[in-house]
Amino acid sequence: EPEVTQTPSHQVTQMGQEVILRCVPISNHLYFYWYRQILGQKVEFLVSFYNNEISEKSEIFDDQFSVERPDGSNFTLKIRSTKLEDSAMYFCASSQDRNSGNTIYFGEGSWLTVV
Amino acid sequence: EDKVVQSPLSLVVHEGDTVTLNCSYEVTNFRSLLWYKQEKKAPTFLFMLTSSGIEKKSGRLSSILDKKELFSILNITATQTGDSAIYLCAVELNDMRFGAGTRLTVKP
């Protein structure tokens, strides 16, 4: 079964450092998403991406965050200058399109620890 | 403000019991409601519901949506220890909003 893959599975970084989380969505999917889940809290939407541009973003997704699709397969989330409160599990997801009935598939997550 | 509220937050049952998990929502631009199971890491898809009153079933799991009263339930019959997980309800708007989840523990 096709799956969304994410790397790294776990990253520890110092506060103020830049982090890039990578995702390979399912190949025929057109919509891509990043979510995060702070330990013990709910899954939160960060951003959705379609046709090489951001289609929706939440208030969490401020200027410290950016997304990019640098080639035909990867979808990246960059955090410019990490803060302690950025420590969370970051999930990438993809879907074929936005019509009802299309499932959003999640990757296994990248666990980011900022120290 | 869009809200997705799940209850109970936590539930402990014994194998063989039947459980009902609740999800209520107050949102604009509703597109669909989804249920996910989260064990160790990524949420895995269970159901997507778009129409009221049509039950979706998968084995011992079933779910139904009420778009008039703005809620959905997830039923699990004859629970097993492998059903222990956090069950997430999410409402698809222009983005997707998750509830806090229900942590289900099934004891042998």
PDB file of C-alpha atoms in Angstrom:
ATOM      1  CA  GLU A   1       0.000   0.000   0.000  1.00  0.00           C
ATOM      2  CA  PRO A   2       1.403   3.441  -0.866  1.00  0.00           C
ATOM      3  CA  GLU A   3       2.471   5.498   2.105  1.00  0.00           C
ATOM      4  CA  VAL A   4       3.703   8.915   3.109  1.00  0.00           C
ATOM      5  CA  THR A   5       7.280   8.770   4.318  1.00  0.00           C
ATOM      6  CA  GLN A   6       9.011  11.264   6.572  1.00  0.00           C
ATOM      7  CA  THR A   7      12.596  11.910   7.578  1.00  0.00           C
ATOM      8  CA  PRO A   8      14.128  12.200  10.051  1.00  0.00           C
ATOM      9  CA  SER A   9      12.068  10.157  12.480  1.00  0.00           C
ATOM     10  CA  HIS A  10      13.653  12.036  15.366  1.00  0.00           C
ATOM     11  CA  GLN A  11      15.785  15.178  15.513  1.00  0.00           C
ATOM     12  CA  VAL A  12      17.289  17.009  18.447  1.00  0.00           C
ATOM     13  CA  THR A  13      18.316  20.588  17.774  1.00  0.00           C
ATOM     14  CA  GLN A  14      19.510  23.560  19.748  1.00  0.00           C
ATOM     15  CA  MET A  15      17.270  26.561  20.179  1.00  0.00           C
ATOM     16  CA  GLY A  16      17.801  29.066  17.392  1.00  0.00           C
ATOM     17  CA  GLN A  17      18.906  26.505  14.836  1.00  0.00           C
ATOM     18  CA  GLU A  18      17.164  25.916  11.541  1.00  0.00           C
ATOM     19  CA  VAL A  19      15.444  22.599  10.990  1.00  0.00           C
ATOM     20  CA  ILE A  20      14.161  21.025   7.783  1.00  0.00           C
ATOM     21  CA  LEU A  21      11.708  18.169   7.995  1.00  0.00           C
ATOM     22  CA  ARG A  22      11.258  16.143   4.858  1.00  0.00           C
ATOM     23  CA  CYS A  23       8.282  14.288   3.481  1.00  0.00           C
ATOM     24  CA  VAL A  24       7.622  12.188   0.411  1.00  0.00           C
ATOM     25  CA  PRO A  25       3.861  12.227  -0.206  1.00  0.00           C
ATOM     26  CA  ILE A  26       2.043   9.475  -2.052  1.00  0.00           C
ATOM     27  CA  SER A  27       3.001   9.816  -5.682  1.00  0.00           C
ATOM     28  CA  ASN A  28      -0.339  10.618  -7.338  1.00  0.00           C
ATOM     29  CA  HIS A  29      -1.480  12.942  -4.552  1.00  0.00           C
ATOM     30  CA  LEU A  30      -1.842  16.642  -5.217  1.00  0.00           C
ATOM     31  CA  TYR A  31      -2.585  18.109  -1.775  1.00  0.00           C
ATOM     32  CA  PHE A  32       0.009  18.150   0.967  1.00  0.00           C
ATOM     33  CA  TYR A  33      -0.262  19.095   4.610  1.00  0.00           C
ATOM     34  CA  TRP A  34       1.773  19.575   7.731  1.00  0.00           C
ATOM     35  CA  TYR A  35       0.330  19.019  11.191  1.00  0.00           C
ATOM     36  CA  ARG A  36       1.968  19.033  14.562  1.00  0.00           C
ATOM     37  CA  GLN A  37       1.184  17.399  17.877  1.00  0.00           C
ATOM     38  CA  ILE A  38       2.799  18.700  21.016  1.00  0.00           C
ATOM     39  CA  LEU A  39       3.217  15.887  23.523  1.00  0.00           C
ATOM     40  CA  GLY A  40      -0.082  15.191  25.253  1.00  0.00           C
ATOM     41  CA  GLN A  41      -2.005  17.699  23.160  1.00  0.00           C
ATOM     42  CA  LYS A  42      -4.229  17.591  20.119  1.00  0.00           C
ATOM     43  CA  VAL A  43      -3.131  17.351  16.510  1.00  0.00           C
ATOM     44  CA  GLU A  44      -2.979  20.872  15.066  1.00  0.00           C
ATOM     45  CA  PHE A  45      -3.148  21.948  11.455  1.00  0.00           C
ATOM     46  CA  LEU A  46      -0.209  23.995  10.213  1.00  0.00           C
ATOM     47  CA  VAL A  47      -0.475  24.387   6.466  1.00  0.00           C
ATOM     48  CA  SER A  48      -1.863  22.919   3.259  1.00  0.00           C
ATOM     49  CA  PHE A  49      -0.142  23.132  -0.103  1.00  0.00           C
ATOM     50  CA  TYR A  50      -1.444  22.702  -3.614  1.00  0.00           C
ATOM     51  CA  ASN A  51      -0.162  23.545  -7.039  1.00  0.00           C
ATOM     52  CA  ASN A  52       3.139  24.800  -5.646  1.00  0.00           C
ATOM     53  CA  GLU A  53       1.634  27.272  -3.261  1.00  0.00           C
ATOM     54  CA  ILE A  54       0.155  27.471   0.202  1.00  0.00           C
ATOM     55  CA  SER A  55      -3.623  27.091   0.064  1.00  0.00           C
ATOM     56  CA  GLU A  56      -4.405  27.413   3.778  1.00  0.00           C
ATOM     57  CA  LYS A  57      -2.384  28.086   6.892  1.00  0.00           C
ATOM     58  CA  SER A  58      -3.145  28.359  10.583  1.00  0.00           C
ATOM     59  CA  GLU A  59      -2.141  31.041  13.042  1.00  0.00           C
ATOM     60  CA  ILE A  60       0.627  28.719  14.249  1.00  0.00           C
ATOM     61  CA  PHE A  61       2.295  28.903  10.828  1.00  0.00           C
ATOM     62  CA  ASP A  62       4.054  32.233  11.284  1.00  0.00           C
ATOM     63  CA  ASP A  63       7.088  33.707   9.549  1.00  0.00           C
ATOM     64  CA  GLN A  64       9.350  31.181  11.233  1.00  0.00           C
ATOM     65  CA  PHE A  65       7.812  28.426   9.145  1.00  0.00           C
ATOM     66  CA  SER A  66       8.013  27.800   5.434  1.00  0.00           C
ATOM     67  CA  VAL A  67       7.166  24.948   3.108  1.00  0.00           C
ATOM     68  CA  GLU A  68       8.601  23.995  -0.205  1.00  0.00           C
ATOM     69  CA  ARG A  69       8.278  21.371  -2.863  1.00  0.00           C
ATOM     70  CA  PRO A  70      11.827  21.494  -4.188  1.00  0.00           C
ATOM     71  CA  ASP A  71      11.370  18.690  -6.700  1.00  0.00           C
ATOM     72  CA  GLY A  72       8.659  16.356  -7.925  1.00  0.00           C
ATOM     73  CA  SER A  73       8.646  14.139  -4.865  1.00  0.00           C
ATOM     74  CA  ASN A  74       9.704  15.946  -1.684  1.00  0.00           C
ATOM     75  CA  PHE A  75       7.681  18.307   0.459  1.00  0.00           C
ATOM     76  CA  THR A  76       9.614  20.075   3.194  1.00  0.00           C
ATOM     77  CA  LEU A  77       8.817  22.056   6.316  1.00  0.00           C
ATOM     78  CA  LYS A  78      11.484  24.505   7.432  1.00  0.00           C
ATOM     79  CA  ILE A  79      11.581  26.115  10.852  1.00  0.00           C
ATOM     80  CA  ARG A  80      13.957  29.048  10.616  1.00  0.00           C
ATOM     81  CA  SER A  81      14.980  29.624  14.210  1.00  0.00           C
ATOM     82  CA  THR A  82      13.611  26.948  16.496  1.00  0.00           C
ATOM     83  CA  LYS A  83      12.148  27.722  19.895  1.00  0.00           C
ATOM     84  CA  LEU A  84      11.640  25.368  22.811  1.00  0.00           C
ATOM     85  CA  GLU A  85       7.896  25.388  22.169  1.00  0.00           C
ATOM     86  CA  ASP A  86       8.469  24.008  18.664  1.00  0.00           C
ATOM     87  CA  SER A  87       9.206  20.620  20.239  1.00  0.00           C
ATOM     88  CA  ALA A  88       6.495  18.361  18.869  1.00  0.00           C
ATOM     89  CA  MET A  89       5.729  15.514  16.520  1.00  0.00           C
ATOM     90  CA  TYR A  90       5.329  16.897  13.017  1.00  0.00           C
ATOM     91  CA  PHE A  91       3.111  14.921  10.690  1.00  0.00           C
ATOM     92  CA  CYS A  92       3.097  15.244   6.930  1.00  0.00           C
ATOM     93  CA  ALA A  93      -0.038  14.160   5.091  1.00  0.00           C
ATOM     94  CA  SER A  94      -1.277  14.004   1.543  1.00  0.00           C
ATOM     95  CA  SER A  95      -4.502  13.480  -0.343  1.00  0.00           C
ATOM     96  CA  GLN A  96      -5.407  12.943  -3.944  1.00  0.00           C
ATOM     97  CA  ASP A  97      -7.638  15.969  -4.113  1.00  0.00           C
ATOM     98  CA  ARG A  98      -9.970  18.002  -1.906  1.00  0.00           C
ATOM     99  CA  ASN A  99     -13.214  16.337  -2.835  1.00  0.00           C
ATOM    100  CA  SER A 100     -15.211  14.612  -0.170  1.00  0.00           C
ATOM    101  CA  GLY A 101     -14.392  10.946  -0.104  1.00  0.00           C
ATOM    102  CA  ASN A 102     -10.674  11.399  -0.499  1.00  0.00           C
ATOM    103  CA  THR A 103      -8.737  10.224   2.462  1.00  0.00           C
ATOM    104  CA  ILE A 104      -5.874  12.162   3.953  1.00  0.00           C
ATOM    105  CA  TYR A 105      -2.972   9.817   4.610  1.00  0.00           C
ATOM    106  CA  PHE A 106      -0.467  10.589   7.358  1.00  0.00           C
ATOM    107  CA  GLY A 107       3.222   9.841   7.564  1.00  0.00           C
ATOM    108  CA  GLU A 108       4.747   8.312  10.668  1.00  0.00           C
ATOM    109  CA  GLY A 109       5.879  11.691  11.932  1.00  0.00           C
ATOM    110  CA  SER A 110       9.128  13.461  12.735  1.00  0.00           C
ATOM    111  CA  TRP A 111       9.719  13.980  16.413  1.00  0.00           C
ATOM    112  CA  LEU A 112      11.494  17.310  16.945  1.00  0.00           C
ATOM    113  CA  THR A 113      13.096  18.080  20.279  1.00  0.00           C
ATOM    114  CA  VAL A 114      14.439  21.609  20.770  1.00  0.00           C
ATOM    115  CA  VAL A 115      16.887  21.975  23.649  1.00  0.00           C
TER     116      VAL A 115
ATOM    117  CA  GLU B   1     -14.317  29.855  16.325  1.00  0.00           C
ATOM    118  CA  ASP B   2     -14.387  26.320  14.919  1.00  0.00           C
ATOM    119  CA  LYS B   3     -14.539  23.657  17.625  1.00  0.00           C
ATOM    120  CA  VAL B   4     -14.296  19.875  17.699  1.00  0.00           C
ATOM    121  CA  VAL B   5     -15.012  18.317  21.083  1.00  0.00           C
ATOM    122  CA  GLN B   6     -14.576  14.664  21.915  1.00  0.00           C
ATOM    123  CA  SER B   7     -15.857  12.782  24.918  1.00  0.00           C
ATOM    124  CA  PRO B   8     -14.970  11.082  27.054  1.00  0.00           C
ATOM    125  CA  LEU B   9     -11.313  12.114  27.166  1.00  0.00           C
ATOM    126  CA  SER B  10     -10.380   8.780  28.638  1.00  0.00           C
ATOM    127  CA  LEU B  11     -12.102   5.425  28.929  1.00  0.00           C
ATOM    128  CA  VAL B  12     -11.045   2.124  30.498  1.00  0.00           C
ATOM    129  CA  VAL B  13     -12.984  -1.033  29.655  1.00  0.00           C
ATOM    130  CA  HIS B  14     -12.504  -4.788  29.715  1.00  0.00           C
ATOM    131  CA  GLU B  15     -12.177  -7.033  26.708  1.00  0.00           C
ATOM    132  CA  GLY B  16     -15.553  -7.845  25.227  1.00  0.00           C
ATOM    133  CA  ASP B  17     -17.172  -4.587  26.280  1.00  0.00           C
ATOM    134  CA  THR B  18     -18.818  -2.256  23.765  1.00  0.00           C
ATOM    135  CA  VAL B  19     -17.768   1.383  23.728  1.00  0.00           C
ATOM    136  CA  THR B  20     -19.235   4.509  22.197  1.00  0.00           C
ATOM    137  CA  LEU B  21     -17.002   7.496  21.536  1.00  0.00           C
ATOM    138  CA  ASN B  22     -18.513  10.897  20.889  1.00  0.00           C
ATOM    139  CA  CYS B  23     -17.503  13.814  18.720  1.00  0.00           C
ATOM    140  CA  SER B  24     -19.415  17.075  18.495  1.00  0.00           C
ATOM    141  CA  TYR B  25     -18.503  20.015  16.354  1.00  0.00           C
ATOM    142  CA  GLU B  26     -19.290  23.645  15.711  1.00  0.00           C
ATOM    143  CA  VAL B  27     -17.675  24.686  12.488  1.00  0.00           C
ATOM    144  CA  THR B  28     -18.244  26.666   9.343  1.00  0.00           C
ATOM    145  CA  ASN B  29     -17.636  25.227   5.880  1.00  0.00           C
ATOM    146  CA  PHE B  30     -18.105  21.603   6.965  1.00  0.00           C
ATOM    147  CA  ARG B  31     -16.909  19.175   4.308  1.00  0.00           C
ATOM    148  CA  SER B  32     -16.592  15.848   6.127  1.00  0.00           C
ATOM    149  CA  LEU B  33     -15.880  14.243   9.477  1.00  0.00           C
ATOM    150  CA  LEU B  34     -13.134  11.696   9.877  1.00  0.00           C
ATOM    151  CA  TRP B  35     -12.186   9.224  12.571  1.00  0.00           C
ATOM    152  CA  TYR B  36      -8.573   8.179  13.094  1.00  0.00           C
ATOM    153  CA  LYS B  37      -6.867   5.701  15.411  1.00  0.00           C
ATOM    154  CA  GLN B  38      -3.554   6.840  16.878  1.00  0.00           C
ATOM    155  CA  GLU B  39      -1.403   4.223  18.519  1.00  0.00           C
ATOM    156  CA  LYS B  40       2.275   5.009  18.692  1.00  0.00           C
ATOM    157  CA  LYS B  41       2.737   7.630  16.051  1.00  0.00           C
ATOM    158  CA  ALA B  42       0.732   8.541  12.976  1.00  0.00           C
ATOM    159  CA  PRO B  43      -3.057   8.613  12.956  1.00  0.00           C
ATOM    160  CA  THR B  44      -4.439   5.841  10.794  1.00  0.00           C
ATOM    161  CA  PHE B  45      -7.655   6.374   8.913  1.00  0.00           C
ATOM    162  CA  LEU B  46     -10.836   4.650  10.064  1.00  0.00           C
ATOM    163  CA  PHE B  47     -13.857   6.373   8.527  1.00  0.00           C
ATOM    164  CA  MET B  48     -14.871   9.394   6.536  1.00  0.00           C
ATOM    165  CA  LEU B  49     -18.469  10.568   6.948  1.00  0.00           C
ATOM    166  CA  THR B  50     -20.162  13.126   4.779  1.00  0.00           C
ATOM    167  CA  SER B  51     -23.868  12.273   4.893  1.00  0.00           C
ATOM    168  CA  SER B  52     -26.196  12.138   7.880  1.00  0.00           C
ATOM    169  CA  GLY B  53     -27.653   8.880   9.055  1.00  0.00           C
ATOM    170  CA  ILE B  54     -25.586   6.506   6.936  1.00  0.00           C
ATOM    171  CA  GLU B  55     -23.675   4.078   9.110  1.00  0.00           C
ATOM    172  CA  LYS B  56     -20.218   3.074   8.029  1.00  0.00           C
ATOM    173  CA  LYS B  57     -18.904  -0.273   9.266  1.00  0.00           C
ATOM    174  CA  SER B  58     -15.556  -1.940   9.295  1.00  0.00           C
ATOM    175  CA  GLY B  59     -15.470  -5.163  11.273  1.00  0.00           C
ATOM    176  CA  ARG B  60     -16.250  -4.381  14.893  1.00  0.00           C
ATOM    177  CA  LEU B  61     -16.103  -0.630  14.303  1.00  0.00           C
ATOM    178  CA  SER B  62     -18.954   1.500  13.069  1.00  0.00           C
ATOM    179  CA  SER B  63     -19.645   5.189  12.871  1.00  0.00           C
ATOM    180  CA  ILE B  64     -22.501   7.510  12.040  1.00  0.00           C
ATOM    181  CA  LEU B  65     -22.898  11.239  11.516  1.00  0.00           C
ATOM    182  CA  ASP B  66     -25.753  13.541  12.492  1.00  0.00           C
ATOM    183  CA  LYS B  67     -25.370  16.805  10.593  1.00  0.00           C
ATOM    184  CA  LYS B  68     -28.457  18.317  12.171  1.00  0.00           C
ATOM    185  CA  GLU B  69     -27.271  17.839  15.760  1.00  0.00           C
ATOM    186  CA  LEU B  70     -23.613  18.227  14.710  1.00  0.00           C
ATOM    187  CA  PHE B  71     -22.129  15.098  16.169  1.00  0.00           C
ATOM    188  CA  SER B  72     -20.753  11.710  15.301  1.00  0.00           C
ATOM    189  CA  ILE B  73     -20.275   8.525  17.263  1.00  0.00           C
ATOM    190  CA  LEU B  74     -17.754   5.741  16.882  1.00  0.00           C
ATOM    191  CA  ASN B  75     -18.812   2.349  18.211  1.00  0.00           C
ATOM    192  CA  ILE B  76     -16.494  -0.516  18.928  1.00  0.00           C
ATOM    193  CA  THR B  77     -18.098  -3.831  19.831  1.00  0.00           C
ATOM    194  CA  ALA B  78     -16.416  -6.812  21.490  1.00  0.00           C
ATOM    195  CA  THR B  79     -13.357  -4.721  22.318  1.00  0.00           C
ATOM    196  CA  GLN B  80      -9.913  -6.296  22.284  1.00  0.00           C
ATOM    197  CA  THR B  81      -6.660  -5.190  23.896  1.00  0.00           C
ATOM    198  CA  GLY B  82      -5.446  -4.191  20.415  1.00  0.00           C
ATOM    199  CA  ASP B  83      -8.158  -1.556  20.297  1.00  0.00           C
ATOM    200  CA  SER B  84      -6.276   0.396  22.975  1.00  0.00           C
ATOM    201  CA  ALA B  85      -5.333   3.691  21.336  1.00  0.00           C
ATOM    202  CA  ILE B  86      -6.276   7.325  21.098  1.00  0.00           C
ATOM    203  CA  TYR B  87      -9.236   7.805  18.793  1.00  0.00           C
ATOM    204  CA  LEU B  88      -9.200  11.135  17.010  1.00  0.00           C
ATOM    205  CA  CYS B  89     -12.144  12.878  15.431  1.00  0.00           C
ATOM    206  CA  ALA B  90     -11.329  15.464  12.776  1.00  0.00           C
ATOM    207  CA  VAL B  91     -13.571  17.784  10.831  1.00  0.00           C
ATOM    208  CA  GLU B  92     -12.516  18.769   7.366  1.00  0.00           C
ATOM    209  CA  LEU B  93     -13.114  22.431   6.653  1.00  0.00           C
ATOM    210  CA  ASN B  94     -10.790  24.304   4.336  1.00  0.00           C
ATOM    211  CA  ASP B  95      -8.189  22.740   6.574  1.00  0.00           C
ATOM    212  CA  MET B  96      -8.729  19.966   9.114  1.00  0.00           C
ATOM    213  CA  ARG B  97      -9.445  20.442  12.809  1.00  0.00           C
ATOM    214  CA  PHE B  98      -8.849  17.660  15.277  1.00  0.00           C
ATOM    215  CA  GLY B  99     -10.491  17.011  18.591  1.00  0.00           C
ATOM    216  CA  ALA B 100      -8.364  16.272  21.633  1.00  0.00           C
ATOM    217  CA  GLY B 101      -8.972  12.557  21.236  1.00  0.00           C
ATOM    218  CA  THR B 102     -10.380   9.827  23.444  1.00  0.00           C
ATOM    219  CA  ARG B 103      -7.791   7.577  25.067  1.00  0.00           C
ATOM    220  CA  LEU B 104      -9.265   4.079  25.137  1.00  0.00           C
ATOM    221  CA  THR B 105      -7.651   1.412  27.285  1.00  0.00           C
ATOM    222  CA  VAL B 106      -8.935  -2.145  26.941  1.00  0.00           C
ATOM    223  CA  LYS B 107      -7.869  -4.422  29.782  1.00  0.00           C
ATOM    224  CA  PRO B 108      -7.657  -8.201  29.367  1.00  0.00           C
TER     225      PRO B 108
END
